[in-house]
Structure formats: structure tokens, C-alpha cells
Coordinates of N, CA and C in Angstrom, one line a residue:
X1 N -57.3 -4.8 10.2 CA -56.4 -5.1 9.1 C -56.2 -6.6 8.9
X2 N -56.5 -7.0 7.7 CA -56.3 -8.4 7.4 C -55.0 -8.7 6.8
X3 N -54.3 -9.8 7.4 CA -52.9 -10.1 6.8 C -53.1 -11.4 6.0
X4 N -52.9 -11.2 4.8 CA -53.0 -12.4 3.9 C -51.6 -12.8 3.4
X5 N -51.6 -13.7 2.5 CA -50.3 -14.2 2.0 C -49.5 -13.2 1.2
X6 N -50.2 -12.3 0.5 CA -49.6 -11.3 -0.4 C -48.9 -10.3 0.5
X7 N -49.5 -9.9 1.6 CA -48.9 -9.0 2.6 C -47.6 -9.6 3.1
X8 N -47.7 -10.8 3.6 CA -46.5 -11.5 4.1 C -45.4 -11.6 3.1
X9 N -45.7 -11.9 1.8 CA -44.7 -11.9 0.8 C -44.0 -10.6 0.6
X10 N -44.9 -9.5 0.5 CA -44.4 -8.2 0.3 C -43.5 -7.7 1.5
X11 N -43.8 -8.1 2.8 CA -43.1 -7.8 3.9 C -41.8 -8.5 3.9
X12 N -41.8 -9.8 3.5 CA -40.6 -10.6 3.4 C -39.6 -10.1 2.3
X13 N -40.2 -9.7 1.2 CA -39.3 -9.2 0.1 C -38.7 -7.9 0.6
X14 N -39.5 -7.0 1.3 CA -38.9 -5.8 1.8 C -37.8 -6.1 2.8
X15 N -38.0 -6.9 3.7 CA -36.9 -7.3 4.7 C -35.7 -7.9 4.0
X16 N -35.9 -8.7 3.0 CA -34.8 -9.3 2.3 C -34.0 -8.2 1.5
X17 N -34.7 -7.3 1.0 CA -34.0 -6.2 0.2 C -33.3 -5.3 1.2
X18 N -33.8 -5.0 2.4 CA -33.1 -4.2 3.3 C -31.9 -4.9 3.9
X19 N -32.1 -6.2 4.1 CA -30.9 -7.0 4.5 C -29.8 -7.1 3.5
X20 N -30.2 -7.3 2.2 CA -29.2 -7.3 1.2 C -28.5 -5.9 1.1
X21 N -29.2 -4.8 1.2 CA -28.7 -3.5 1.1 C -27.7 -3.2 2.3
X22 N -28.1 -3.7 3.6 CA -27.2 -3.5 4.7 C -26.0 -4.4 4.5
X23 N -26.1 -5.6 4.0 CA -24.9 -6.4 3.8 C -23.9 -5.8 2.8
X24 N -24.5 -5.2 1.7 CA -23.7 -4.5 0.7 C -22.9 -3.3 1.3
X25 N -23.6 -2.5 2.2 CA -23.0 -1.4 2.8 C -21.8 -1.9 3.8
X26 N -22.1 -2.9 4.5 CA -21.1 -3.4 5.4 C -19.9 -4.0 4.7
X27 N -20.2 -4.7 3.5 CA -19.1 -5.2 2.7 C -18.2 -4.1 2.2
X28 N -18.8 -3.0 1.7 CA -18.1 -1.9 1.1 C -17.2 -1.2 2.3
X29 N -17.8 -1.1 3.4 CA -17.1 -0.5 4.6 C -15.9 -1.3 4.9
X30 N -16.0 -2.7 4.9 CA -14.9 -3.6 5.3 C -13.8 -3.4 4.2
X31 N -14.2 -3.4 3.0 CA -13.2 -3.3 1.9 C -12.4 -2.0 2.1
X32 N -13.1 -0.9 2.3 CA -12.4 0.4 2.5 C -11.5 0.4 3.7
X33 N -12.0 -0.2 4.8 CA -11.2 -0.3 6.0 C -9.9 -1.1 5.8
X34 N -10.1 -2.3 5.1 CA -8.9 -3.1 4.9 C -7.9 -2.4 4.0
X35 N -8.4 -1.6 3.0 CA -7.5 -0.9 2.0 C -6.8 0.2 2.8
X36 N -7.5 0.9 3.8 CA -6.8 1.9 4.5 C -5.7 1.3 5.4
X37 N -6.0 0.2 6.1 CA -5.0 -0.5 6.9 C -3.8 -0.9 6.1
X38 N -4.0 -1.5 4.9 CA -3.0 -1.9 4.0 C -2.1 -0.7 3.5
X39 N -2.7 0.4 3.3 CA -2.0 1.6 2.9 C -1.1 2.1 4.0
X40 N -1.6 2.0 5.2 CA -0.7 2.4 6.4 C 0.5 1.4 6.5
X41 N 0.2 0.2 6.3 CA 1.3 -0.8 6.5 C 2.3 -0.5 5.4
X42 N 1.9 -0.3 4.1 CA 2.8 -0.2 3.0 C 3.6 1.1 3.2
X43 N 3.0 2.1 3.7 CA 3.7 3.4 4.0 C 4.8 3.2 5.0
X44 N 4.5 2.4 6.1 CA 5.5 2.1 7.1 C 6.6 1.3 6.6
X45 N 6.3 0.3 5.7 CA 7.3 -0.5 5.1 C 8.2 0.4 4.1
X46 N 7.6 1.3 3.4 CA 8.4 2.1 2.6 C 9.4 3.0 3.4
X47 N 8.9 3.5 4.5 CA 9.8 4.3 5.3 C 11.0 3.5 5.9
X48 N 10.7 2.2 6.3 CA 11.7 1.4 6.8 C 12.7 1.0 5.7
X49 N 12.2 0.7 4.5 CA 13.1 0.4 3.4 C 13.9 1.6 3.0
X50 N 13.4 2.8 3.1 CA 14.2 4.0 2.8 C 15.4 4.1 3.8
X51 N 15.1 3.9 5.1 CA 16.2 3.9 6.1 C 17.2 2.9 5.8
X52 N 16.8 1.7 5.5 CA 17.7 0.6 5.2 C 18.6 0.9 3.9
X53 N 18.0 1.5 2.9 CA 18.8 1.9 1.7 C 19.8 3.0 2.1
X54 N 19.4 4.0 2.9 CA 20.4 5.0 3.3 C 21.5 4.5 4.2
X55 N 21.2 3.5 5.0 CA 22.1 2.9 5.8 C 23.1 2.0 5.0
X56 N 22.6 1.3 4.1 CA 23.4 0.5 3.1 C 24.2 1.5 2.3
X57 N 23.8 2.6 1.9 CA 24.5 3.5 1.1 C 25.7 4.0 1.9
X58 N 25.5 4.3 3.2 CA 26.5 4.8 4.0 C 27.6 3.7 4.2
X59 N 27.2 2.5 4.4 CA 28.1 1.4 4.6 C 29.0 1.2 3.4
X60 N 28.3 1.2 2.2 CA 29.1 1.1 0.9 C 30.0 2.2 0.7
X61 N 29.6 3.5 1.0 CA 30.5 4.6 0.9 C 31.7 4.5 1.9
X62 N 31.4 4.0 3.0 CA 32.5 3.8 4.0 C 33.5 2.7 3.5
X63 N 33.0 1.6 2.9 CA 33.8 0.6 2.4 C 34.7 1.1 1.2
X64 N 34.1 1.9 0.4 CA 34.8 2.5 -0.7 C 35.9 3.5 -0.2
X65 N 35.6 4.2 0.8 CA 36.7 5.1 1.4 C 37.8 4.3 2.0
X66 N 37.5 3.1 2.4 CA 38.5 2.2 3.0 C 39.3 1.5 1.9
X67 N 38.9 1.6 0.6 CA 39.7 1.0 -0.4 C 39.0 -0.2 -1.0
X68 N 37.8 -0.6 -0.6 CA 37.1 -1.7 -1.1 C 36.3 -1.3 -2.3
X69 N 37.0 -1.3 -3.5 CA 36.3 -0.8 -4.7 C 35.6 -2.0 -5.4
X70 N 35.6 -2.1 -6.7 CA 35.0 -3.2 -7.4 C 33.6 -3.3 -7.2
X71 N 33.1 -4.4 -6.6 CA 31.7 -4.6 -6.4 C 31.0 -3.6 -5.5
X72 N 31.8 -3.0 -4.6 CA 31.2 -1.9 -3.7 C 30.8 -0.7 -4.6
X73 N 31.7 -0.3 -5.5 CA 31.4 0.8 -6.3 C 30.2 0.6 -7.3
X74 N 30.2 -0.6 -7.8 CA 29.0 -1.0 -8.7 C 27.7 -1.0 -7.9
X75 N 27.8 -1.6 -6.7 CA 26.6 -1.6 -5.9 C 26.2 -0.2 -5.5
X76 N 27.1 0.7 -5.1 CA 26.8 2.1 -4.8 C 26.2 2.8 -5.9
X77 N 26.8 2.6 -7.1 CA 26.2 3.3 -8.3 C 24.8 2.9 -8.6
X78 N 24.6 1.6 -8.5 CA 23.2 1.0 -8.8 C 22.2 1.5 -7.7
X79 N 22.7 1.6 -6.5 CA 21.8 2.0 -5.4 C 21.5 3.5 -5.6
X80 N 22.5 4.3 -5.9 CA 22.3 5.7 -6.2 C 21.3 5.9 -7.3
X81 N 21.4 5.2 -8.4 CA 20.5 5.3 -9.5 C 19.1 4.9 -9.1
X82 N 19.0 3.8 -8.3 CA 17.7 3.4 -7.8 C 17.1 4.5 -6.9
X83 N 17.8 5.0 -6.0 CA 17.3 6.0 -5.0 C 16.9 7.3 -5.8
X84 N 17.7 7.7 -6.8 CA 17.4 8.9 -7.6 C 16.1 8.6 -8.4
X85 N 16.0 7.4 -9.0 CA 14.8 7.1 -9.8 C 13.6 7.1 -9.0
X86 N 13.7 6.5 -7.8 CA 12.4 6.4 -7.0 C 12.1 7.7 -6.3
X87 N 13.1 8.6 -6.2 CA 12.8 9.9 -5.6 C 12.1 10.8 -6.7
X88 N 12.4 10.5 -8.0 CA 11.9 11.4 -9.1 C 11.1 10.5 -10.1
X89 N 9.9 9.9 -9.7 CA 9.3 9.0 -10.6 C 8.6 9.7 -11.8
X90 N 8.5 11.0 -11.7 CA 7.8 11.7 -12.8 C 8.8 12.0 -14.0
X91 N 10.1 11.9 -13.8 CA 11.1 12.1 -14.8 C 11.3 10.9 -15.6
X92 N 11.1 11.0 -16.9 CA 11.2 9.9 -17.8 C 12.6 9.4 -18.0
X93 N 12.8 8.1 -18.2 CA 14.2 7.6 -18.3 C 14.7 8.0 -19.7
X94 N 16.0 8.3 -19.7 CA 16.5 8.7 -21.0 C 17.9 8.3 -21.3

């Protein structure tokens, strides 16, 4: 078998195409992996924020029971509306 310049060019173009394909597959895998990790982090942050909101709600309710009305009642009303809205995102505002 004789190896001429045309055979070398064809082999190089084949290797280049395979390398580009492998690089594209690796890039897509990395994007999917980063997206999965970010989703896990966001879910953990949402759980933490939910706990903070419920703790804040309890503290505000306790302050209102102790007689601290005014801003505490306003804040509790706004927090209740926010929690209800985020718990039922499919219900349109009206």
C-alpha cells in the first residue's frame, strides 16, 4: 500500500473530525453536569429559605401576640401573602 499526500490529508481530516466530535460531546456533558449541580444547589437554597421564612413568620407572630403591632402586622401580612403566592404559583393573581 502506497501512502501519498492525499491519503495523509484524508486521515488528518478524519482525525480532526473525530476530535471535534469528541470535544463537542465532552462540552455537552460538562454543560449538563454543571446544570445538574446548579439545580441541586438552588433546591438546597430554596429549602433553607423556606425554613427561614417559617422561622421569621413564627417570630413575627410571637411579637404580635406580645403586643408589638404596627410594622410587625404589616410584615406578617406581606410574608403570608408571599408564602401563599409561592405555594400556589398556578393560581392567577386577582
